[in-house]
Amino acid sequence: MHLTRRKFLKVGGSSAALLAAVGCDQLPRELRVLYQSPKAVGPFQPPGTAEIDSMTHVLNRVAFGARPGDYERVRKLGESPAQASAAYIEQQLNPERIVDEAADFAVRRFETLSVPLGELFEYQEELLHNELMRGTLARAVFSERQLFEVMVQFWSDHFNIDPSKGDCKWLKVADDREVIRKHALGKFPDMLRASALSPAMLWYLDGRVNRRANMAEKPNENYARELLELHTLGVHGGYTQEDVMEVARCLTGWTVRSKNQKPYLEIGKVEFKLHQHDGAAKDVLGEKIPAIPERLSKTERERLGQKELDRVLEIVTRHPSTAKHISAKLCERFIADEPPSSAVKSVADAFSQSDGDIRATLRALFATEEFQKQRGNKFKRPFNFIVSALRATEARTDSGMEIVDYLRRMGHAPFNYPTPDGYPEPAAPWLGTLLWRWNFALAVSENNIKGTKIDFEALQKNSGGDAGFMAHLLGRQPSPEETQAYHESGAGLALMLASPAFQRC
């Protein structure tokens, strides 16, 4: 049914269901779209409770929202809803055991995502950027490994790189594959080291020009500062400007071959140049790093110079402020914009005791009482909102640039954030995106987005009618006000997608 934007906003704005908004904490393109057929081809069970239950909660937080049939699939995993939810979390913590054919098929068309690092420079940067964004969107929508994709998003923000800078235009594709996706549910120290020596990160934060060939030359502190402030200890983690300078000295000498650098071979290769390394004694966060004796052979001095990077990373990853900083960010993502200190402490203890094991840390987080109780209090960021809408409607989509354009208008297209701190998690920066969310809800519900199709009649029928369909979208039974607004709007799907309840998780 066609609905004018004016009528939609009028009906939605006058209904009680919307008044509470934001009050919350290898085929042709067209054939590929048709091939992405919905999995829920028959009746499915929507939530039957008036409040968000534990299964809906984990599907909203651990995943990018429920697809038709996900709720009952989770329910079958345990004797009680709580047991079923715990079983689902444990499944998601082991993504390597989950078959992911739909996501694999969806990203197969994006050939550049699997191209070896050295060959990336043969492609136009716009193509690489577009395929990186579209591939990320497709995986989030179609993957069965939902927690993995959620954590890929989390770490992409944590180790943010703006691909517009220099060779990052080509190198970010490899960084996403070899740093973020390779370690998203692994060990934090391994991810940190991979990031520190990532060609893209060396470019983005100027590590490649951090050198001290003589005592008069001043090291570049950019990466050292962000390593301490953003990647490990946090802005209030107890480090000083002197620590930043000492870390920068430890990391001198690392560089990466540029596409504009003679002899134009092995572009993107990371190297350590001893003559550009500061081999004098250093003091990092109270830990002494001895000078490298000149009497040693060049090979031994190179080994010791390179080892200083590992020593710095060991010091910062074992620092208690790092456990607290990472845990606070995880709790902010999964529990609340202002995470409870009790939860942060429990998660930080797990992080420290497991030497930064991400799975063990998340397992501790999901076991906290705070995670279990904080339901429906998070405002979805634009990417999460659009992905959850596509998942909830079992959309057949090519994850095209039309959808990416909506994300750009909302300020949340993947790999477009210009500063090292990454996209913000709290609700406040995203409250100004409501109009574009409503525009997207209208467009997707009326099949007005090229490359994306929804079968509204099938969804309505398979969910048991209007009441079941609303319960599926909202994650609970609709209120009388929401039911009234749904029927009065003339476009119930658009209204539900734009409703406060759907925009929360």
Short mmCIF file of C-alpha atoms in Angstrom, two decimals:
data_model
loop_
_atom_site.label_atom_id
_atom_site.label_comp_id
_atom_site.label_asym_id
_atom_site.label_seq_id
_atom_site.Cartn_x
_atom_site.Cartn_y
_atom_site.Cartn_z
CA MET A 1 0.00 0.00 0.00
CA HIS A 2 1.33 3.41 -0.95
CA LEU A 3 1.51 5.94 1.87
CA THR A 4 2.61 9.52 1.49
CA ARG A 5 5.40 10.69 3.73
CA ARG A 6 3.17 13.50 5.03
CA LYS A 7 0.41 11.08 6.09
CA PHE A 8 2.89 8.65 7.64
CA LEU A 9 4.49 11.34 9.78
CA LYS A 10 1.10 12.72 10.73
CA VAL A 11 -0.32 9.39 11.85
CA GLY A 12 2.91 8.25 13.46
CA GLY A 13 3.49 11.54 15.22
CA SER A 14 -0.01 11.62 16.67
CA SER A 15 -0.02 8.10 18.00
CA ALA A 16 0.98 7.19 21.51
CA ALA A 17 3.26 4.52 20.08
CA LEU A 18 5.60 7.15 18.72
CA LEU A 19 5.36 9.81 21.41
CA ALA A 20 7.99 8.03 23.51
CA ALA A 21 10.55 8.04 20.68
CA VAL A 22 14.20 8.22 21.72
CA GLY A 23 13.27 8.32 25.34
CA CYS A 24 15.70 5.51 25.86
CA ASP A 25 19.00 4.84 27.20
CA GLN A 26 27.99 -15.75 -10.29
CA LEU A 27 24.75 -14.28 -11.39
CA PRO A 28 23.54 -10.93 -12.65
CA ARG A 29 22.75 -8.46 -9.91
CA GLU A 30 18.98 -8.78 -10.27
CA LEU A 31 19.04 -12.58 -10.24
CA ARG A 32 21.31 -12.63 -7.20
CA VAL A 33 18.71 -10.62 -5.32
CA LEU A 34 16.00 -13.10 -6.23
CA TYR A 35 18.24 -15.97 -5.25
CA GLN A 36 18.51 -14.67 -1.69
CA SER A 37 15.20 -16.29 -0.82
CA PRO A 38 13.85 -16.03 2.74
CA LYS A 39 14.45 -18.99 5.04
CA ALA A 40 11.18 -18.65 6.91
CA VAL A 41 9.00 -20.12 4.18
CA GLY A 42 6.32 -21.30 6.58
CA PRO A 43 4.61 -20.28 9.81
CA PHE A 44 6.88 -19.16 12.63
CA GLN A 45 6.33 -18.38 16.30
CA PRO A 46 6.64 -14.75 17.43
CA PRO A 47 7.23 -13.79 21.08
CA GLY A 48 4.14 -14.23 23.24
CA THR A 49 4.97 -12.17 26.33
CA ALA A 50 4.07 -8.57 27.06
CA GLU A 51 7.67 -7.79 28.06
CA ILE A 52 10.96 -8.54 26.35
CA ASP A 53 11.99 -12.03 27.43
CA SER A 54 15.50 -13.43 27.65
CA MET A 55 15.44 -14.94 24.15
CA THR A 56 14.39 -11.73 22.46
CA HIS A 57 16.98 -9.93 24.58
CA VAL A 58 19.91 -12.04 23.40
CA LEU A 59 18.75 -11.85 19.78
CA ASN A 60 18.69 -8.06 20.10
CA ARG A 61 22.08 -7.71 21.81
CA VAL A 62 24.19 -10.71 20.88
CA ALA A 63 22.86 -10.53 17.30
CA PHE A 64 21.66 -7.76 15.02
CA GLY A 65 18.05 -8.68 15.78
CA ALA A 66 15.80 -11.64 15.05
CA ARG A 67 14.78 -12.94 11.66
CA PRO A 68 11.48 -14.77 11.17
CA GLY A 69 11.85 -18.11 12.91
CA ASP A 70 14.89 -17.20 15.01
CA TYR A 71 12.86 -16.87 18.19
CA GLU A 72 11.49 -20.40 18.08
CA ARG A 73 14.85 -21.80 16.94
CA VAL A 74 16.45 -20.35 20.06
CA ARG A 75 13.56 -21.61 22.23
CA LYS A 76 14.32 -25.18 21.18
CA LEU A 77 17.87 -24.97 22.51
CA GLY A 78 16.91 -25.36 26.18
CA GLU A 79 14.20 -26.53 28.56
CA SER A 80 13.55 -22.99 29.81
CA PRO A 81 13.90 -19.59 28.10
CA ALA A 82 16.93 -18.80 30.28
CA GLN A 83 18.62 -22.10 29.36
CA ALA A 84 17.79 -21.60 25.69
CA SER A 85 19.27 -18.10 25.77
CA ALA A 86 22.45 -19.36 27.43
CA ALA A 87 22.76 -22.14 24.84
CA TYR A 88 22.39 -19.62 22.01
CA ILE A 89 25.12 -17.43 23.50
CA GLU A 90 27.44 -20.42 23.79
CA GLN A 91 26.76 -21.31 20.16
CA GLN A 92 27.60 -17.78 19.10
CA LEU A 93 30.82 -17.81 21.11
CA ASN A 94 32.02 -20.65 18.86
CA PRO A 95 31.39 -19.30 15.34
CA GLU A 96 33.81 -21.75 13.73
CA ARG A 97 31.26 -24.50 14.44
CA ILE A 98 28.42 -22.62 12.70
CA VAL A 99 27.77 -23.25 9.01
CA ASP A 100 27.46 -19.89 7.28
CA GLU A 101 26.55 -20.63 3.68
CA ALA A 102 24.14 -17.72 3.20
CA ALA A 103 26.71 -15.12 4.25
CA ASP A 104 29.45 -16.82 2.25
CA PHE A 105 27.25 -16.68 -0.83
CA ALA A 106 26.24 -13.09 -0.19
CA VAL A 107 29.85 -11.83 -0.09
CA ARG A 108 31.21 -14.04 -2.85
CA ARG A 109 30.46 -11.35 -5.42
CA PHE A 110 32.79 -8.93 -3.61
CA GLU A 111 36.00 -10.38 -5.01
CA THR A 112 38.33 -7.72 -3.65
CA LEU A 113 37.67 -8.82 -0.07
CA SER A 114 39.80 -11.93 -0.61
CA VAL A 115 42.52 -10.41 -2.78
CA PRO A 116 46.08 -10.73 -1.34
CA LEU A 117 47.49 -7.53 0.12
CA GLY A 118 49.99 -6.86 -2.65
CA GLU A 119 47.36 -7.19 -5.37
CA LEU A 120 44.93 -4.72 -3.78
CA PHE A 121 46.82 -1.83 -5.38
CA GLU A 122 45.67 -3.06 -8.79
CA TYR A 123 42.08 -2.02 -7.99
CA GLN A 124 40.45 1.39 -7.93
CA GLU A 125 40.09 2.69 -4.40
CA GLU A 126 36.38 3.46 -4.83
CA LEU A 127 35.65 -0.15 -5.77
CA LEU A 128 37.59 -1.41 -2.74
CA HIS A 129 35.78 0.94 -0.39
CA ASN A 130 32.34 0.13 -1.79
CA GLU A 131 32.88 -3.61 -1.63
CA LEU A 132 34.24 -3.35 1.90
CA MET A 133 31.10 -1.48 2.99
CA ARG A 134 28.71 -3.75 1.09
CA GLY A 135 30.43 -6.92 2.27
CA THR A 136 30.21 -5.77 5.89
CA LEU A 137 26.51 -5.01 5.46
CA ALA A 138 25.82 -8.34 3.75
CA ARG A 139 27.56 -10.33 6.46
CA ALA A 140 25.69 -8.52 9.21
CA VAL A 141 22.36 -9.25 7.52
CA PHE A 142 22.87 -12.84 6.41
CA SER A 143 25.46 -14.37 8.72
CA GLU A 144 24.53 -17.07 11.20
CA ARG A 145 27.62 -16.01 13.14
CA GLN A 146 25.91 -12.96 14.52
CA LEU A 147 28.01 -12.35 17.62
CA PHE A 148 31.13 -12.56 15.50
CA GLU A 149 29.77 -9.83 13.19
CA VAL A 150 28.76 -7.71 16.17
CA MET A 151 32.30 -7.99 17.52
CA VAL A 152 33.78 -7.21 14.11
CA GLN A 153 31.84 -3.94 14.25
CA PHE A 154 32.99 -3.33 17.83
CA TRP A 155 36.68 -3.84 17.06
CA SER A 156 36.45 -1.90 13.78
CA ASP A 157 35.41 1.10 15.89
CA HIS A 158 37.99 0.38 18.58
CA PHE A 159 40.86 0.18 16.06
CA ASN A 160 39.29 2.66 13.66
CA ILE A 161 41.10 3.49 10.42
CA ASP A 162 39.92 6.11 7.94
CA PRO A 163 40.51 4.55 4.50
CA SER A 164 40.74 7.97 2.84
CA LYS A 165 44.29 8.55 4.13
CA GLY A 166 47.14 7.65 1.80
CA ASP A 167 47.65 3.97 1.08
CA CYS A 168 44.87 3.11 3.56
CA LYS A 169 42.61 3.31 0.50
CA TRP A 170 44.02 -0.06 -0.50
CA LEU A 171 45.35 -1.45 2.77
CA LYS A 172 42.17 -1.27 4.87
CA VAL A 173 40.70 -4.27 3.05
CA ALA A 174 43.60 -6.40 4.30
CA ASP A 175 43.39 -4.86 7.77
CA ASP A 176 39.71 -5.81 8.05
CA ARG A 177 40.54 -9.37 7.05
CA GLU A 178 43.83 -9.97 8.84
CA VAL A 179 43.40 -7.89 12.01
CA ILE A 180 39.73 -7.44 12.83
CA ARG A 181 38.07 -10.57 11.43
CA LYS A 182 40.97 -12.86 12.21
CA HIS A 183 41.03 -11.91 15.91
CA ALA A 184 37.49 -10.67 16.67
CA LEU A 185 36.84 -13.53 19.11
CA GLY A 186 40.44 -14.46 19.80
CA LYS A 187 43.02 -12.99 22.18
CA PHE A 188 43.20 -9.24 22.65
CA PRO A 189 47.04 -9.19 22.82
CA ASP A 190 47.19 -10.98 19.46
CA MET A 191 44.77 -8.49 17.92
CA LEU A 192 46.67 -5.55 19.38
CA ARG A 193 49.96 -6.76 17.90
CA ALA A 194 48.35 -7.43 14.53
CA SER A 195 46.93 -3.90 14.60
CA ALA A 196 50.23 -2.33 15.64
CA LEU A 197 51.97 -3.91 12.64
CA SER A 198 49.07 -3.57 10.24
CA PRO A 199 50.22 -1.72 7.10
CA ALA A 200 46.98 0.29 7.22
CA MET A 201 47.49 1.31 10.86
CA LEU A 202 51.13 2.20 10.23
CA TRP A 203 49.86 4.53 7.53
CA TYR A 204 46.86 5.94 9.36
CA LEU A 205 48.56 6.87 12.62
CA ASP A 206 51.95 7.67 11.08
CA GLY A 207 53.85 4.76 12.57
CA ARG A 208 55.64 4.38 9.24
CA VAL A 209 57.33 7.77 9.75
CA ASN A 210 58.15 7.25 13.43
CA ARG A 211 61.93 7.30 13.31
CA ARG A 212 64.94 8.52 15.23
CA ALA A 213 68.09 8.12 13.20
CA ASN A 214 69.88 10.52 15.59
CA MET A 215 69.16 12.08 18.97
CA ALA A 216 68.18 15.39 17.34
CA GLU A 217 65.30 13.76 15.48
CA LYS A 218 61.98 13.73 17.33
CA PRO A 219 59.90 10.52 17.11
CA ASN A 220 56.32 10.72 15.80
CA GLU A 221 53.98 10.23 18.77
CA ASN A 222 50.67 9.78 16.95
CA TYR A 223 50.35 6.01 17.22
CA ALA A 224 51.87 5.86 20.70
CA ARG A 225 49.28 8.33 21.98
CA GLU A 226 46.32 6.46 20.47
CA LEU A 227 47.74 3.12 21.58
CA LEU A 228 47.53 4.30 25.19
CA GLU A 229 44.48 6.56 25.01
CA LEU A 230 42.17 4.54 22.75
CA HIS A 231 43.46 1.01 22.23
CA THR A 232 44.57 0.02 25.73
CA LEU A 233 44.65 2.06 28.96
CA GLY A 234 42.02 4.67 28.13
CA VAL A 235 42.15 8.44 28.49
CA HIS A 236 42.10 8.21 32.31
CA GLY A 237 44.30 5.12 32.44
CA GLY A 238 47.15 6.64 34.42
CA TYR A 239 49.73 7.26 31.69
CA THR A 240 51.62 10.53 31.25
CA GLN A 241 52.99 12.50 28.32
CA GLU A 242 56.37 11.06 29.24
CA ASP A 243 54.95 7.56 28.75
CA VAL A 244 53.67 8.56 25.31
CA MET A 245 57.15 9.78 24.35
CA GLU A 246 58.82 6.64 25.69
CA VAL A 247 56.39 4.34 23.83
CA ALA A 248 57.01 6.31 20.64
CA ARG A 249 60.76 5.80 21.08
CA CYS A 250 60.25 2.05 21.53
CA LEU A 251 58.31 1.87 18.27
CA THR A 252 60.75 3.82 16.10
CA GLY A 253 62.05 2.10 12.99
CA TRP A 254 58.89 0.34 11.81
CA THR A 255 57.72 1.30 8.35
CA VAL A 256 55.72 0.04 5.38
CA ARG A 257 56.50 0.18 1.68
CA SER A 258 54.38 2.69 -0.20
CA LYS A 259 53.02 2.43 -3.73
CA ASN A 260 54.94 5.64 -4.53
CA GLN A 261 58.21 4.37 -3.09
CA LYS A 262 61.00 3.04 -5.28
CA PRO A 263 61.66 0.33 -6.36
CA TYR A 264 57.85 -0.19 -6.36
CA LEU A 265 58.16 -3.79 -5.18
CA GLU A 266 56.41 -5.61 -2.32
CA ILE A 267 54.05 -2.68 -1.77
CA GLY A 268 52.46 -2.85 1.66
CA LYS A 269 55.29 -4.87 3.19
CA VAL A 270 56.08 -3.98 6.81
CA GLU A 271 59.78 -3.61 7.63
CA PHE A 272 61.98 -2.73 10.59
CA LYS A 273 64.91 -0.42 9.90
CA LEU A 274 67.51 -0.58 12.64
CA HIS A 275 69.21 2.70 11.71
CA GLN A 276 65.90 4.53 12.37
CA HIS A 277 65.34 2.95 15.78
CA ASP A 278 66.15 4.61 19.08
CA GLY A 279 68.22 2.00 20.90
CA ALA A 280 68.74 3.95 24.13
CA ALA A 281 67.23 2.93 27.49
CA LYS A 282 63.54 3.68 28.10
CA ASP A 283 60.97 3.67 30.90
CA VAL A 284 57.37 2.76 29.98
CA LEU A 285 54.77 2.99 32.75
CA GLY A 286 57.45 2.28 35.33
CA GLU A 287 58.92 -0.68 33.42
CA LYS A 288 62.58 -0.42 32.41
CA ILE A 289 63.60 -1.29 28.88
CA PRO A 290 67.41 -1.53 28.64
CA ALA A 291 69.55 0.06 25.97
CA ILE A 292 70.66 -2.05 23.02
CA PRO A 293 74.47 -2.49 23.25
CA GLU A 294 76.32 -1.25 20.18
CA ARG A 295 78.84 -4.07 20.51
CA LEU A 296 76.27 -6.65 19.43
CA SER A 297 75.92 -7.84 15.86
CA LYS A 298 73.47 -6.08 13.57
CA THR A 299 71.25 -9.14 13.54
CA GLU A 300 71.07 -9.23 17.33
CA ARG A 301 70.45 -5.49 17.56
CA GLU A 302 67.63 -5.81 15.04
CA ARG A 303 66.09 -8.62 17.07
CA LEU A 304 66.23 -6.58 20.28
CA GLY A 305 64.90 -3.48 18.52
CA GLN A 306 61.91 -5.38 17.17
CA LYS A 307 61.36 -7.00 20.55
CA GLU A 308 60.77 -3.58 22.12
CA LEU A 309 57.42 -3.45 20.35
CA ASP A 310 56.42 -6.74 21.97
CA ARG A 311 57.64 -5.52 25.35
CA VAL A 312 55.52 -2.37 25.08
CA LEU A 313 52.45 -4.36 24.07
CA GLU A 314 53.01 -6.76 26.95
CA ILE A 315 53.22 -3.86 29.43
CA VAL A 316 50.06 -2.15 28.21
CA THR A 317 47.91 -5.28 27.78
CA ARG A 318 48.70 -6.46 31.33
CA HIS A 319 48.04 -3.04 32.83
CA PRO A 320 44.86 -3.06 34.96
CA SER A 321 43.60 0.09 33.23
CA THR A 322 43.44 -1.80 29.94
CA ALA A 323 41.18 -4.47 31.40
CA LYS A 324 38.93 -1.77 32.82
CA HIS A 325 38.89 0.29 29.61
CA ILE A 326 38.08 -2.63 27.28
CA SER A 327 35.51 -4.02 29.70
CA ALA A 328 33.79 -0.66 30.10
CA LYS A 329 33.47 -0.35 26.32
CA LEU A 330 32.09 -3.88 26.02
CA CYS A 331 29.58 -3.22 28.79
CA GLU A 332 28.61 0.02 27.09
CA ARG A 333 27.93 -1.94 23.89
CA PHE A 334 26.05 -4.87 25.44
CA ILE A 335 24.51 -3.52 28.65
CA ALA A 336 23.95 0.26 28.84
CA ASP A 337 25.33 3.57 27.64
CA GLU A 338 26.40 4.20 31.23
CA PRO A 339 27.53 0.69 32.20
CA PRO A 340 27.15 -0.37 35.85
CA SER A 341 30.48 -0.39 37.67
CA SER A 342 29.74 -3.81 39.14
CA ALA A 343 29.44 -5.34 35.67
CA VAL A 344 32.57 -3.57 34.44
CA LYS A 345 34.54 -4.98 37.38
CA SER A 346 33.32 -8.55 36.77
CA VAL A 347 34.18 -8.34 33.09
CA ALA A 348 37.55 -6.70 33.78
CA ASP A 349 38.43 -9.52 36.19
CA ALA A 350 37.62 -12.08 33.49
CA PHE A 351 39.72 -10.16 30.97
CA SER A 352 42.71 -10.06 33.30
CA GLN A 353 42.43 -13.65 34.50
CA SER A 354 42.21 -14.96 30.93
CA ASP A 355 45.05 -12.80 29.63
CA GLY A 356 42.70 -10.93 27.34
CA ASP A 357 40.75 -13.89 25.98
CA ILE A 358 37.81 -12.21 24.25
CA ARG A 359 35.48 -15.21 24.44
CA ALA A 360 36.08 -15.67 28.15
CA THR A 361 35.54 -11.95 28.68
CA LEU A 362 32.25 -11.97 26.78
CA ARG A 363 31.11 -15.13 28.54
CA ALA A 364 31.58 -13.32 31.85
CA LEU A 365 29.72 -10.27 30.54
CA PHE A 366 26.70 -12.25 29.35
CA ALA A 367 26.55 -14.02 32.72
CA THR A 368 26.21 -10.79 34.68
CA GLU A 369 22.89 -9.91 36.26
CA GLU A 370 23.16 -6.47 34.70
CA PHE A 371 23.19 -7.92 31.18
CA GLN A 372 20.22 -10.13 31.96
CA LYS A 373 18.11 -7.30 33.35
CA GLN A 374 18.93 -4.34 31.10
CA ARG A 375 16.46 -4.98 28.28
CA GLY A 376 15.18 -2.59 25.64
CA ASN A 377 17.26 0.29 27.03
CA LYS A 378 19.74 0.71 24.17
CA PHE A 379 19.06 2.96 21.17
CA LYS A 380 20.16 1.25 17.97
CA ARG A 381 22.86 2.97 16.00
CA PRO A 382 21.90 3.52 12.33
CA PHE A 383 23.82 0.49 11.05
CA ASN A 384 22.19 -1.73 13.67
CA PHE A 385 18.77 -0.24 12.89
CA ILE A 386 19.01 -0.88 9.14
CA VAL A 387 20.48 -4.36 9.52
CA SER A 388 17.86 -5.35 12.09
CA ALA A 389 15.10 -4.07 9.79
CA LEU A 390 16.42 -6.14 6.89
CA ARG A 391 16.72 -9.19 9.12
CA ALA A 392 13.30 -8.78 10.74
CA THR A 393 11.60 -8.53 7.34
CA GLU A 394 13.68 -11.36 5.81
CA ALA A 395 14.57 -8.95 3.03
CA ARG A 396 16.12 -10.21 -0.15
CA THR A 397 18.90 -7.71 -0.68
CA ASP A 398 22.10 -7.23 -2.63
CA SER A 399 23.40 -4.91 0.12
CA GLY A 400 23.67 -2.27 -2.55
CA MET A 401 24.92 1.28 -2.50
CA GLU A 402 21.32 2.47 -2.19
CA ILE A 403 21.29 1.14 1.37
CA VAL A 404 24.82 2.40 2.02
CA ASP A 405 23.58 5.84 0.98
CA TYR A 406 20.97 5.74 3.75
CA LEU A 407 23.75 4.90 6.20
CA ARG A 408 25.81 7.79 4.89
CA ARG A 409 22.92 10.19 5.40
CA MET A 410 22.61 8.92 8.96
CA GLY A 411 26.36 9.33 9.46
CA HIS A 412 27.08 5.65 10.07
CA ALA A 413 28.36 4.06 6.86
CA PRO A 414 31.06 1.49 7.70
CA PHE A 415 34.67 2.67 7.34
CA ASN A 416 33.83 6.35 6.99
CA TYR A 417 34.70 7.76 10.41
CA PRO A 418 37.57 10.27 10.13
CA THR A 419 39.13 10.12 13.61
CA PRO A 420 40.82 7.26 15.50
CA ASP A 421 38.17 6.96 18.21
CA GLY A 422 35.63 5.31 15.89
CA TYR A 423 31.87 5.74 15.74
CA PRO A 424 30.35 6.55 19.16
CA GLU A 425 28.23 3.97 20.94
CA PRO A 426 25.88 6.06 23.17
CA ALA A 427 22.50 7.22 21.93
CA ALA A 428 23.02 10.99 22.07
CA PRO A 429 25.00 11.42 18.81
CA TRP A 430 22.41 9.42 16.88
CA LEU A 431 19.19 11.10 17.99
CA GLY A 432 19.29 13.43 15.02
CA THR A 433 18.89 10.53 12.57
CA LEU A 434 15.18 9.90 13.23
CA LEU A 435 13.87 11.52 10.05
CA TRP A 436 16.14 9.42 7.86
CA ARG A 437 15.15 6.31 9.81
CA TRP A 438 11.50 7.05 9.07
CA ASN A 439 12.37 7.66 5.41
CA PHE A 440 14.16 4.31 5.28
CA ALA A 441 11.26 2.54 7.01
CA LEU A 442 8.86 3.89 4.40
CA ALA A 443 11.12 3.09 1.46
CA VAL A 444 11.96 -0.46 2.50
CA SER A 445 8.36 -1.29 3.44
CA GLU A 446 7.13 -0.14 0.02
CA ASN A 447 9.96 -1.95 -1.85
CA ASN A 448 11.32 1.36 -3.10
CA ILE A 449 14.97 0.51 -2.52
CA LYS A 450 16.60 -0.93 -5.62
CA GLY A 451 18.03 -4.39 -5.01
CA THR A 452 16.03 -4.98 -1.82
CA LYS A 453 12.63 -6.70 -1.70
CA ILE A 454 10.25 -7.66 1.12
CA ASP A 455 7.28 -10.03 0.89
CA PHE A 456 4.96 -8.33 3.36
CA GLU A 457 1.99 -10.63 2.75
CA ALA A 458 4.04 -13.75 3.43
CA LEU A 459 5.51 -12.26 6.60
CA GLN A 460 2.07 -11.28 7.87
CA LYS A 461 0.61 -14.68 7.07
CA ASN A 462 3.49 -16.74 8.47
CA SER A 463 3.55 -14.80 11.74
CA GLY A 464 -0.14 -15.50 12.37
CA GLY A 465 -1.65 -12.19 11.28
CA ASP A 466 -1.25 -8.59 12.38
CA ALA A 467 -0.83 -9.30 16.10
CA GLY A 468 1.83 -11.93 15.51
CA PHE A 469 3.59 -9.76 12.94
CA MET A 470 3.78 -6.85 15.36
CA ALA A 471 5.03 -9.16 18.13
CA HIS A 472 7.77 -10.43 15.80
CA LEU A 473 8.93 -6.91 14.95
CA LEU A 474 8.71 -5.54 18.49
CA GLY A 475 10.08 -8.61 20.26
CA ARG A 476 7.01 -8.72 22.50
CA GLN A 477 3.25 -8.41 22.30
CA PRO A 478 2.16 -4.94 21.08
CA SER A 479 0.47 -2.50 23.41
CA PRO A 480 -3.08 -1.26 22.65
CA GLU A 481 -1.63 2.07 21.53
CA GLU A 482 0.82 0.39 19.16
CA THR A 483 -1.93 -1.82 17.77
CA GLN A 484 -4.16 1.21 17.17
CA ALA A 485 -1.36 3.12 15.44
CA TYR A 486 -0.51 0.09 13.30
CA HIS A 487 -4.06 -0.14 11.93
CA GLU A 488 -4.65 3.60 11.60
CA SER A 489 -1.43 4.30 9.73
CA GLY A 490 -2.31 2.39 6.59
CA ALA A 491 1.32 1.23 6.56
CA GLY A 492 1.82 -0.91 9.62
CA LEU A 493 5.19 -2.30 8.60
CA ALA A 494 6.73 1.15 8.14
CA LEU A 495 5.23 2.37 11.40
CA MET A 496 6.55 -0.60 13.39
CA LEU A 497 10.05 -0.23 11.93
CA ALA A 498 10.00 3.46 12.85
CA SER A 499 8.52 2.84 16.29
CA PRO A 500 10.46 3.49 19.51
CA ALA A 501 10.27 -0.19 20.46
CA PHE A 502 11.92 -1.39 17.24
CA GLN A 503 14.60 1.28 17.46
CA ARG A 504 15.56 0.02 20.90
CA CYS A 505 17.38 -3.18 21.62
#
